[in-house]
Coordinates of C-alpha atoms and ligand atoms in Angstrom, one line a residue:
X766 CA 96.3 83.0 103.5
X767 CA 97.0 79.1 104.5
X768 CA 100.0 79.4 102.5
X769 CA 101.7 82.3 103.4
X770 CA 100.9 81.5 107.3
X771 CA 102.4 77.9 106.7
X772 CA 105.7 79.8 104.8
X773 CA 105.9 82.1 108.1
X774 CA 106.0 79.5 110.2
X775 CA 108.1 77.1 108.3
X776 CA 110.8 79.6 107.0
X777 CA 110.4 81.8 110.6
X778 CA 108.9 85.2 109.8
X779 CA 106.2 84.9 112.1
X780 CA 104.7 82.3 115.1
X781 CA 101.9 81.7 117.4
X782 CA 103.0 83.9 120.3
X783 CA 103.7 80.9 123.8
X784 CA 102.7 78.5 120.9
X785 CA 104.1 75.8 123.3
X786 CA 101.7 76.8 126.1
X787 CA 98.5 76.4 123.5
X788 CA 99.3 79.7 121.7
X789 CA 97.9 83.5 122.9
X790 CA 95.0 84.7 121.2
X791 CA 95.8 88.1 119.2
X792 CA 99.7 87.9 120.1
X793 CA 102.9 86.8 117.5
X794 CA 106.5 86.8 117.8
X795 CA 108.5 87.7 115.1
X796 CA 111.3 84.9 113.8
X797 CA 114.7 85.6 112.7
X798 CA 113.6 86.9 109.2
X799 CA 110.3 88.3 110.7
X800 CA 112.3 90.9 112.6
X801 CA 114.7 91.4 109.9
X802 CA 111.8 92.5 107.3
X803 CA 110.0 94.6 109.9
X804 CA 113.0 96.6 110.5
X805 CA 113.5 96.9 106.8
X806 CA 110.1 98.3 106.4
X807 CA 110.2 100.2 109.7
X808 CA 113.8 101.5 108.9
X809 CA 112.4 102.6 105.4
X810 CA 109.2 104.4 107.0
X811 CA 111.3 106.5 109.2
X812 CA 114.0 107.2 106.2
X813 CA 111.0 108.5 104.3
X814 CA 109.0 110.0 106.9
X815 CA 111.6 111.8 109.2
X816 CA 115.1 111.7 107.9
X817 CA 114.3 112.8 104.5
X818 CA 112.3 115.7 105.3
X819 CA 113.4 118.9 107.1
X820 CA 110.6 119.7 109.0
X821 CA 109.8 116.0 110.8
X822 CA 111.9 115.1 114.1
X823 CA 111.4 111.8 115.6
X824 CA 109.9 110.6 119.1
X825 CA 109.9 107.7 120.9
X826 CA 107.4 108.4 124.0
X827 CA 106.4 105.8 127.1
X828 CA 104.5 102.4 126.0
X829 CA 102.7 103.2 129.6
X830 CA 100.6 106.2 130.3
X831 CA 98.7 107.6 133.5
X832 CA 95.1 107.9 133.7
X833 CA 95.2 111.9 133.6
X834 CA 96.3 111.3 130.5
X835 CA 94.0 109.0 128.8
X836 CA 90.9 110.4 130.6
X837 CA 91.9 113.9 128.9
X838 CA 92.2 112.1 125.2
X839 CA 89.1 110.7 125.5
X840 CA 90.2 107.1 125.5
X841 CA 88.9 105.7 129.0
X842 CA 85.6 107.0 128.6
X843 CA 85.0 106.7 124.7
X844 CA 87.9 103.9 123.0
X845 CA 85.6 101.1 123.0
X846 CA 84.1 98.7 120.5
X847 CA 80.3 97.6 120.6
X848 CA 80.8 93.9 121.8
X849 CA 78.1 91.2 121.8
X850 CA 78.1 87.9 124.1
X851 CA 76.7 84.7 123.4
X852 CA 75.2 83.3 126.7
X853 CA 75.5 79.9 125.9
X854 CA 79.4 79.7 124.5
X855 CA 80.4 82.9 126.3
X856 CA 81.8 83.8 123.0
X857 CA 82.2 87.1 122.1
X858 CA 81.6 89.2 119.0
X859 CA 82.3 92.6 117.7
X860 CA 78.8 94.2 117.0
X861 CA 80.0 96.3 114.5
X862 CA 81.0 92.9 112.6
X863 CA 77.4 91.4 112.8
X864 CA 74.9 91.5 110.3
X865 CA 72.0 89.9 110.0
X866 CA 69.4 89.6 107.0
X867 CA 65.4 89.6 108.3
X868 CA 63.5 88.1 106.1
X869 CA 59.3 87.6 106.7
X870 CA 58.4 84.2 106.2
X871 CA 54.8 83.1 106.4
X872 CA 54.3 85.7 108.9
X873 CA 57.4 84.9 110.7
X874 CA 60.6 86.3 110.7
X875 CA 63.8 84.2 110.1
X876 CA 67.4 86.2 110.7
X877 CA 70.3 84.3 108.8
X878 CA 73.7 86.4 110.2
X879 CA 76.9 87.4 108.8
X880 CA 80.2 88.3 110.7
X881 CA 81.7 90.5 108.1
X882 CA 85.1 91.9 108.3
X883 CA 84.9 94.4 105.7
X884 CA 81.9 95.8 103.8
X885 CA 83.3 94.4 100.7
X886 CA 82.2 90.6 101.9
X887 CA 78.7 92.0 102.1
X888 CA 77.5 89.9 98.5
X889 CA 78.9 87.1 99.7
X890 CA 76.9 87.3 102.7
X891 CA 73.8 87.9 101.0
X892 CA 74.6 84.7 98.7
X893 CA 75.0 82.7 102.1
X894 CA 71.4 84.0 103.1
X895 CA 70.1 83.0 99.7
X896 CA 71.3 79.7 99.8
X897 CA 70.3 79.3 103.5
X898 CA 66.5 79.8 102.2
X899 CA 66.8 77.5 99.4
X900 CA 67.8 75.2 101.5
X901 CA 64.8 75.5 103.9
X902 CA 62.5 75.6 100.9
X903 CA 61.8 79.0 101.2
X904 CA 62.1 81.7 98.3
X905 CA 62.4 84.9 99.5
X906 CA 62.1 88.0 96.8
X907 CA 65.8 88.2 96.4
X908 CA 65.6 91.8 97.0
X909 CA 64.1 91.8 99.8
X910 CA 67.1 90.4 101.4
X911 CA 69.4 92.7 103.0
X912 CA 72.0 93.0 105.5
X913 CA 71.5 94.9 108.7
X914 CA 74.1 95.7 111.6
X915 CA 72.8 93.8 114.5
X916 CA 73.0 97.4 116.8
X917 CA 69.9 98.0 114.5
X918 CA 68.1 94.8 115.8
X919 CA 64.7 94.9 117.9
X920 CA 64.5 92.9 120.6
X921 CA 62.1 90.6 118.6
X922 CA 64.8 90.7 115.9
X923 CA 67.5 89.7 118.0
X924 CA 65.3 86.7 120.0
X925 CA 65.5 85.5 116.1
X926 CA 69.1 85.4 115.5
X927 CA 71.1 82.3 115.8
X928 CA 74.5 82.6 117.8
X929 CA 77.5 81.9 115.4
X930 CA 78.8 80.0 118.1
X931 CA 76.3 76.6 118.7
X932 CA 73.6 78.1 116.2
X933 CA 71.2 78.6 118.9
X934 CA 68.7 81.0 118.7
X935 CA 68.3 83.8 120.8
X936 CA 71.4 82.9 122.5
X937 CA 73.1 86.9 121.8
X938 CA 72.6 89.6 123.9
X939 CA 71.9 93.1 123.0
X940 CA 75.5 95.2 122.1
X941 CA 77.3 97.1 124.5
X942 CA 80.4 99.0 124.9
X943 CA 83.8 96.8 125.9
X944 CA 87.1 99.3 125.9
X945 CA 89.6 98.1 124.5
X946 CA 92.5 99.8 126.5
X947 CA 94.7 97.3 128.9
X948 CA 95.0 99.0 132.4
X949 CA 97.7 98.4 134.6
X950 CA 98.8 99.8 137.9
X951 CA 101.7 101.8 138.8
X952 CA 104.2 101.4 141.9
X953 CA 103.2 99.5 145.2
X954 CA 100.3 101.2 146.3
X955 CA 97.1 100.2 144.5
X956 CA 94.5 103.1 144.8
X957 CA 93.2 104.9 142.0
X958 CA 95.9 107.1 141.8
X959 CA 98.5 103.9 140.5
X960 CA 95.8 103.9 137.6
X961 CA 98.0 103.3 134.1
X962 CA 97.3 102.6 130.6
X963 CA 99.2 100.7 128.2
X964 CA 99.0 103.0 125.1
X965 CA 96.2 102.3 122.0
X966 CA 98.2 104.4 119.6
X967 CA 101.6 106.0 119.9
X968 CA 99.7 109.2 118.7
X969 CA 99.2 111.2 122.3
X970 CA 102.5 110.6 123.2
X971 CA 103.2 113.0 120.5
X972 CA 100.9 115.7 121.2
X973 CA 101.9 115.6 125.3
X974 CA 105.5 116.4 124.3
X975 CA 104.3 119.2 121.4
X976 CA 105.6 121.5 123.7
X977 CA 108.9 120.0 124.8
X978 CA 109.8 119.4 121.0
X979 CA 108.8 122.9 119.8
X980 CA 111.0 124.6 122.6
X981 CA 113.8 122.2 122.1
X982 CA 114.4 121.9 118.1
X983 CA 113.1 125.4 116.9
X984 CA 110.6 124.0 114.3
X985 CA 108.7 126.4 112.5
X986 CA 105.0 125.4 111.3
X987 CA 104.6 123.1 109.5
X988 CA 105.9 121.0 111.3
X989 CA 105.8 116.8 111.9
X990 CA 107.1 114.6 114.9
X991 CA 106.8 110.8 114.3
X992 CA 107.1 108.4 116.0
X993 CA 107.2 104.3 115.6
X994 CA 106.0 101.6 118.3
X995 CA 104.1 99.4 119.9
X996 CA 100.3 100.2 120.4
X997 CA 98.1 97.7 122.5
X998 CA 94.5 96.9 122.0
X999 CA 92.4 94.3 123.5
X1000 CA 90.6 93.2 120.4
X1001 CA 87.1 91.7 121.2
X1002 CA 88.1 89.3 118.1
X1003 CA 91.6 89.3 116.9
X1004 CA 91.6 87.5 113.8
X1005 CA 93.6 87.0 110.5
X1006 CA 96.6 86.5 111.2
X1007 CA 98.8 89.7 112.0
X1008 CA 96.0 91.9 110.7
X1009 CA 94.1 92.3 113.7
X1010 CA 96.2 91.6 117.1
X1011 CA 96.4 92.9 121.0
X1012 CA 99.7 94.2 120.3
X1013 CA 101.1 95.6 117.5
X1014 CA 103.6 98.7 116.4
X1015 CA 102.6 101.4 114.9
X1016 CA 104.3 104.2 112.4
X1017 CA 102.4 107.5 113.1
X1018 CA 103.3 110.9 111.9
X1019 CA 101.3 114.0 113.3
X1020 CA 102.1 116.5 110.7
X1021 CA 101.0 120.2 112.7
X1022 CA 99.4 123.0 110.6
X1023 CA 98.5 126.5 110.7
X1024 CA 94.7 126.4 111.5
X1025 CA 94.5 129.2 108.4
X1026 CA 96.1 126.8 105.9
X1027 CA 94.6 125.1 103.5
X1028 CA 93.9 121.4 105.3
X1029 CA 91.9 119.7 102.6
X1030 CA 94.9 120.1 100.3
X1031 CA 97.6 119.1 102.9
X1032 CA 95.7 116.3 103.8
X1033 CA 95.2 115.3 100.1
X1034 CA 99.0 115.6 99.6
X1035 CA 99.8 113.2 102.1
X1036 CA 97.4 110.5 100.9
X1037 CA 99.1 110.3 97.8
X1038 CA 102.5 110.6 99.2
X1039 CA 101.6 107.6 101.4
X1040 CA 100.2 105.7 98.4
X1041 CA 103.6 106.5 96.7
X1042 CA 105.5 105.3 99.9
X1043 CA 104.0 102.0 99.5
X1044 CA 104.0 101.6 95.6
X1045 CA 107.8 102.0 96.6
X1046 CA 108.2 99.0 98.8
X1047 CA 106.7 97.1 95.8
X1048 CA 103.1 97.1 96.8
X1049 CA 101.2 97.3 93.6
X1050 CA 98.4 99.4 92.2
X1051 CA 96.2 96.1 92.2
X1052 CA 96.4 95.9 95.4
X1053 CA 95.9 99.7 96.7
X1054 CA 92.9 101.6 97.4
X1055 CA 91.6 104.6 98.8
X1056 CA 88.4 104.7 100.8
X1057 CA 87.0 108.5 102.1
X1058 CA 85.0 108.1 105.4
X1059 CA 81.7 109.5 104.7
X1060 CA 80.9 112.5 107.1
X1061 CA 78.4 111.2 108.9
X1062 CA 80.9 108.2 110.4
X1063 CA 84.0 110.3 111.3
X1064 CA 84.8 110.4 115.1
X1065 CA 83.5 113.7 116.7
X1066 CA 87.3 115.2 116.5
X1067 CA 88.0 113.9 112.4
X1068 CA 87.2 116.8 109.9
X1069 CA 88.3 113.9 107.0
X1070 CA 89.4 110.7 107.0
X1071 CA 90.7 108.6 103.9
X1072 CA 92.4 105.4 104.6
X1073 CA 94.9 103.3 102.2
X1074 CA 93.3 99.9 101.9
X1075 CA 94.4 96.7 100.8
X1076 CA 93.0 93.9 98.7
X1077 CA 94.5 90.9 101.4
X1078 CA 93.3 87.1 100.7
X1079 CA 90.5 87.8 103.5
X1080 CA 89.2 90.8 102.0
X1081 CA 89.7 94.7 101.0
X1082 CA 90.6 96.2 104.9
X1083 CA 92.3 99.3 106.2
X1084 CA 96.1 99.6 105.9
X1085 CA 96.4 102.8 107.0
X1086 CA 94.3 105.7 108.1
X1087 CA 94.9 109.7 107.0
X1088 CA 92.7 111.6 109.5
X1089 CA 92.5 115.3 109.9
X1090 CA 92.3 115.8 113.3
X1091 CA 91.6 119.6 113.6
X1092 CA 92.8 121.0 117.2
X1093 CA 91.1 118.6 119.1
X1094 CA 94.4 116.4 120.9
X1095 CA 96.1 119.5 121.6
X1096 CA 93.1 121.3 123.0
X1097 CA 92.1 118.4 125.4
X1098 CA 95.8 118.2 127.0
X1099 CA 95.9 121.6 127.6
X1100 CA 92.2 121.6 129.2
X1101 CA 93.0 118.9 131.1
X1102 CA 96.7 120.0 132.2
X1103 CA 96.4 123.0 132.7
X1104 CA 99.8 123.7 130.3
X1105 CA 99.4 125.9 127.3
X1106 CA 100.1 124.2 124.2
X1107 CA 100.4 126.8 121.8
X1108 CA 102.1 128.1 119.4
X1109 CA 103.4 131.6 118.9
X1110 CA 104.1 133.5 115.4
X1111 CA 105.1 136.6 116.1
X1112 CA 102.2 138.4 118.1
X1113 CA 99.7 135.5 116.8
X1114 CA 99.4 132.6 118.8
X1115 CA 97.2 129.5 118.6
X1116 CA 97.0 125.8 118.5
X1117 CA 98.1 124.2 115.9
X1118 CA 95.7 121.4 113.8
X1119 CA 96.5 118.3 112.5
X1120 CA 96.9 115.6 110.0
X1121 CA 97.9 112.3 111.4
X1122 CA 99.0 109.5 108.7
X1123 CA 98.8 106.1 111.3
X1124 CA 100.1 102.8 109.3
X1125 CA 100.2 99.6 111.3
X1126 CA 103.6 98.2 110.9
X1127 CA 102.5 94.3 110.7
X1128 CA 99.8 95.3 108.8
X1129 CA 102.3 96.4 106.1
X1130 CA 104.3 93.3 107.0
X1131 CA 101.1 91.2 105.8
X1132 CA 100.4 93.6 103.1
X1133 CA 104.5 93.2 101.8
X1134 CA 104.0 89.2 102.2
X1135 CA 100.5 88.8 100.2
X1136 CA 101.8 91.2 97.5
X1137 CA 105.2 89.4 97.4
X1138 CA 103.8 85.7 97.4
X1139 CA 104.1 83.4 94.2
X1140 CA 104.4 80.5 92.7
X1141 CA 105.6 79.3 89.3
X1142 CA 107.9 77.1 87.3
X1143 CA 111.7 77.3 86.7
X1144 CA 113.3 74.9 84.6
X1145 CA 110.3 72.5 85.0
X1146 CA 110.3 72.8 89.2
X1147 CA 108.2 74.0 90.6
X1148 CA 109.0 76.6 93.6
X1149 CA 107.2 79.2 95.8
X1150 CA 109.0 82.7 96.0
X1151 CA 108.7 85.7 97.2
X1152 CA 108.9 88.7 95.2
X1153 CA 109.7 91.2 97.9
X1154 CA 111.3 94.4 97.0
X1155 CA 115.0 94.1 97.5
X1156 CA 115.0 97.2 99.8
X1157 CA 112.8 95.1 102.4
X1158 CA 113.9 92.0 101.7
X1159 CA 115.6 90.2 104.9
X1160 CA 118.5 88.8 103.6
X1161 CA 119.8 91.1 100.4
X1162 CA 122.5 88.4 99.0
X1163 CA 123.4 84.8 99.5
X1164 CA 126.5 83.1 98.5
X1165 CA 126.9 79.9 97.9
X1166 CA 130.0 77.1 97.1
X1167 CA 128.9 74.8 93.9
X1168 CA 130.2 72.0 95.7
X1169 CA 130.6 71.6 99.1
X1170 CA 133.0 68.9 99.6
X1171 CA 136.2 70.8 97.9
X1172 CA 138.0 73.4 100.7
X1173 CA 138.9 75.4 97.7
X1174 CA 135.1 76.7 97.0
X1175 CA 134.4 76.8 100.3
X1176 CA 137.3 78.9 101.5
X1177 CA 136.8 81.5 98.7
X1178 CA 133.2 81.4 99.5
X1179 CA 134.0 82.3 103.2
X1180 CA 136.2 84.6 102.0
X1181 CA 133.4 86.7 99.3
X1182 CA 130.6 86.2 102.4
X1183 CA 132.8 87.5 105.3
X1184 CA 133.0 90.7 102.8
X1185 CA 129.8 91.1 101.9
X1186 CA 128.1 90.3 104.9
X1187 CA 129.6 93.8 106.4
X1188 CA 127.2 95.9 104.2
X1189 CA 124.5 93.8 103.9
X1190 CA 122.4 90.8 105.7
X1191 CA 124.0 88.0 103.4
X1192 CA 124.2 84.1 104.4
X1193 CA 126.6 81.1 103.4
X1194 CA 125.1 78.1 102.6
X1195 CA 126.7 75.4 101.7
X1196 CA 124.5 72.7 102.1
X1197 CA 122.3 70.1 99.1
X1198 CA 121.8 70.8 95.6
X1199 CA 122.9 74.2 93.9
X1200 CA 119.2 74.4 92.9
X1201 CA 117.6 73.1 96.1
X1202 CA 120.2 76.1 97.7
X1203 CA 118.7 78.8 95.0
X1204 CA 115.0 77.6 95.7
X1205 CA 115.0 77.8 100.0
X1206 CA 116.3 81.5 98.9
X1207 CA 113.7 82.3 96.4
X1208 CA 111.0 81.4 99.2
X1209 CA 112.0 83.8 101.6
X1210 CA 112.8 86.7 99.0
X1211 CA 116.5 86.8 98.7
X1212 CA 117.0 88.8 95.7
X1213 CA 120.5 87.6 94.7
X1214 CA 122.6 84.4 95.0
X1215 CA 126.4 84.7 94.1
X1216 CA 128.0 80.7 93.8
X1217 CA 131.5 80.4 93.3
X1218 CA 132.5 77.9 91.1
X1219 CA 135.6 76.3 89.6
X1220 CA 136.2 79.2 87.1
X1221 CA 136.1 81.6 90.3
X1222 CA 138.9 79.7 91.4
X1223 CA 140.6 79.9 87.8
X1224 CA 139.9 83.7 87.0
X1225 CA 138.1 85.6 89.9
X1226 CA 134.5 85.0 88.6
X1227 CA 131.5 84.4 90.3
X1228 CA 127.8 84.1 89.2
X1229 CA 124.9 86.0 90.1
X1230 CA 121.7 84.8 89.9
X1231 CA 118.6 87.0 89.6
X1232 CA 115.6 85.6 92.1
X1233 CA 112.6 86.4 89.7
X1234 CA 114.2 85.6 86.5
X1235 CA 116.1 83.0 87.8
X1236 CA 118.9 84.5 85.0
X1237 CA 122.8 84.7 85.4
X1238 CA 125.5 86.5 85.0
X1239 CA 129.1 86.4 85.1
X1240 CA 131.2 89.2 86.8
X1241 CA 134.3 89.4 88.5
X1242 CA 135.1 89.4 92.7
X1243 CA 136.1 93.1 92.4
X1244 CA 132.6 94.7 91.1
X1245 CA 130.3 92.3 92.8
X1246 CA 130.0 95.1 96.1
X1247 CA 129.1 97.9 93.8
X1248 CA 127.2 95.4 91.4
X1249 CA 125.0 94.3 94.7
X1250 CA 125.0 98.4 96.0
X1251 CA 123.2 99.1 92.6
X1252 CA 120.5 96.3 93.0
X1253 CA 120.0 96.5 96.7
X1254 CA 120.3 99.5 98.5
X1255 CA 118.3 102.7 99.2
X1256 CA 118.6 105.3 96.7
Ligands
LIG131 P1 90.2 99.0 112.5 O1 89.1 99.8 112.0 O2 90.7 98.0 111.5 O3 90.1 98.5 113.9 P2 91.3 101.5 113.3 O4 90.6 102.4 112.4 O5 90.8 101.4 114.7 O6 91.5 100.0 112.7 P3 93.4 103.2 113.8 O7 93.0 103.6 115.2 O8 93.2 104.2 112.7 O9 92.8 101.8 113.4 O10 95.0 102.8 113.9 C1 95.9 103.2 112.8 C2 96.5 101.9 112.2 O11 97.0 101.0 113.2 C3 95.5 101.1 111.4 O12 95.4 101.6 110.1 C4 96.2 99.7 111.4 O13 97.2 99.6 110.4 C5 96.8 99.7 112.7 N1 96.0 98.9 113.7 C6 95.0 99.3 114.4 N2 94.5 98.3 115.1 C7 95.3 97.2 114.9 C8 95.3 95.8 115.3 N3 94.4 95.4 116.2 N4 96.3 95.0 114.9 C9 97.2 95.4 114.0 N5 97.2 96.7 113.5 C10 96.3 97.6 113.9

């Protein structure tokens, strides 16, 4: 993780959001090639998603919503995370992220704890207990040592665990609920009534405009409206990097259904569709998983949910999650406004369910970099690349004189980049060593390099170079477009 944090700051992908004021906790900003391969990715989403089926339209709803709203989705009273303080640090914790391992010692009990991110770090935890009692002297049966969430704690439990901020004892209160949803307030008067939300998820700004996108595009079920932007949560404890933040962008489709069909199928197909979509944007099996929410854990409106996880340096976590959300949006908003939000087929009418595939957009972005991050040995140097897919990557083609102190190469380079750089994002760089030049484009994923060289100048020829292989070829002026076009772009 060090590494590819230090390459997005270096190289300008991603920073420290008012870095220069002591940096904000949960915020980034995007750098020059930051934005560019977020658009890529959010560009390719949407192609995928919206403008390559028939049956998806896009939206792009308010960031700010008013309390009617949000009280009818449920979100004031119930989008909260169970939050734990320590009194001493006034840290704070997310109780869902604490375990703790009670273990009866001499008739006492001693709680070692854990802050887990994902229930694949629990053996690791359990190691850290293990080692914890060695190192007291103690030998506890290794199997009776097991991980708890702290919401499961007695008060006598929770007197015994240590606050991971100073260590103290005792110092954590009991869990409670902390909601997550920045408010705001509307206009100059401030009653109740000025009351606004910024959104958690783009989602209900999709289902409180079903009815103005039915009646104004003639879309027959089933039917899908996405929509891609920026969602705002304030995380009890953002952490790694752009996996966990107070504001990020989401890519969300709600994909509407006859409540007859067959959901469990639908919903199935768009797992593995999404799995494809990401396979595509050169996110390998390895990496990839699917995890099926057990029944017992779904939110009150999920009839299934399966989310795409990924294996990140921090752990396997959620990339995206496929929910089948039944009627349960559509029904509230109605409830709530008083608008009927049906649908009508012929002398049937109903409400529609729902399958919402939600991806994070810098999760991907993470996903895309950890996936894409290498190192290895060319020509005995060493260099760091990335091996993004060429459809994402920022800058597609960079073209470069040999030498930069003859106005012949650098006037025919001009010439080749002020072409090229018309289709794609291409830069002209004319500055240190040829192989210095090839490497500071390997490390931000630039797939090819074209230098023009003194044979350019003598017959029209240029070389390509290959970022993975590092391999050339020759080829003349007149194919390189179509030569690039084959490598690069969207099929
Ligand atoms: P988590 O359990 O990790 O908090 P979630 O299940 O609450 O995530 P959803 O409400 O399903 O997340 O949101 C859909 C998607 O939005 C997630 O799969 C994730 O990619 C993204 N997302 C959610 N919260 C954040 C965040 N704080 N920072 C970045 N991306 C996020």
């Amino acid at each position: 993780m060090d590494a590819i944090i230090s390459l997005c700051k270096r190289r300008g992908f991603a920073f420290q959001s008012s870095e220069i004021y002591g940096g904000l906790g949960g915020f980034f900003d995007y750098g020059p090639l930051g934005c560019a391969l977020k658009k890529n990715i959010k560009d390719f989403w949407w192609r995928e998603m919206v403008q390559l089926r028939e049956n998806v339209v896009g939206l792009d709803s308010s960031v700010i919503g008013g309390s009617k709203m949000w009280e009818a989705s449920g979100h004031v009273a119930g989008f909260s995370d169970p939050m734990v303080d320590c009194r001493e640090s006034g840290m704070r914790y997310r109780a869902d992220q604490l375990f703790f391992s009670p273990v009866a010692i001499s008739g006492k009990t001693i709680c070692h704890l854990s802050i887990l991110d994902s229930p694949q770090m629990e053996e690791d935890a359990l190691a850290m207990a293990r080692s914890l009692l060695k190192k007291r002297g103690e030998s506890a049966a290794p199997d009776k040592l097991r991980l708890r969430p702290i919401a499961e704690a007695t008060a006598e439990e929770l007197r015994q665990i240590p606050s991971p901020a100073t260590g103290t004892i005792g110092a954590l209160t009991a869990p409670r609920a902390f909601n997550l949803m920045f408010r705001t307030s509307i206009g100059a008067v401030s009653d109740a009534s000025a009351t606004a939300y910024l959104r958690p998820e783009t989602a209900q700004g999709i289902f409180v405009n079903f009815q103005n996108v039915l009646a104004s595009s003639r879309l027959k079920l089933p039917f899908g409206i996405g929509q891609i932007g920026k969602a705002f949560r304030n995380e009890i404890t953002p952490r790694n990097f752009l996996f966990r933040m107070r504001e990020f962008e989401q890519m969300e489709l709600e994909y509407f259904i006859d409540p007859d069909a067959d959901w469990c199928r639908i919903h199935g197909e768009w797992v593995e569709s999404r799995l494809a979509w990401y396979r595509s944007i050169g996110i390998g099996d390895k990496f990839l998983g699917k995890e099926v929410h057990a029944q017992e854990k779904l939110a009150h409106y999920a009839r299934a949910c399966t989310d795409i996880t990924f294996r990140y340096p921090f752990g396997v976590c959620e990339l995206e999650g496929i929910a089948a959300r039944g009627d349960f949006d559509l029904r509230c908003h109605s409830a709530a406004s008083g608008k009927a939000l049906d649908y009508f087929d012929g002398d049937k009418h109903f409400m529609p369910h729902v399958i919402e595939p939600s991806a994070g957009v810098d999760r991907v972005f993470l996903a895309v970099l950890c996936a894409a991050y290498g190192e290895d040995e060319i020509g005995g140097e060493r260099r760091t690349l990335l091996r993004l897919d060429p459809k994402i990557a920022p800058v597609k083609v960079a073209v470069l004189p040999l030498l930069k102190n003859r106005n012949d190469l650098l006037q025919l380079s001009r010439e080749i980049f002020l072409k090229l750089r018309r289709r794609w994002n291409a830069v002209w760089d004319s500055s240190g060593a040829i192989g210095r030049r090839y490497r500071r484009m390997d490390e931000i994923g630039t797939p090819l390099a074209v230098t023009v060289d003194f044979e350019s100048l003598e017959n029209g020829s240029v070389t390509m170079r290959f970022r993975d292989s590092a391999e050339q070829v020759r080829l003349s002026i007149g194919e390189l477009e179509s030569a690039i076009g084959n490598l690069v772009d969207w099929k």
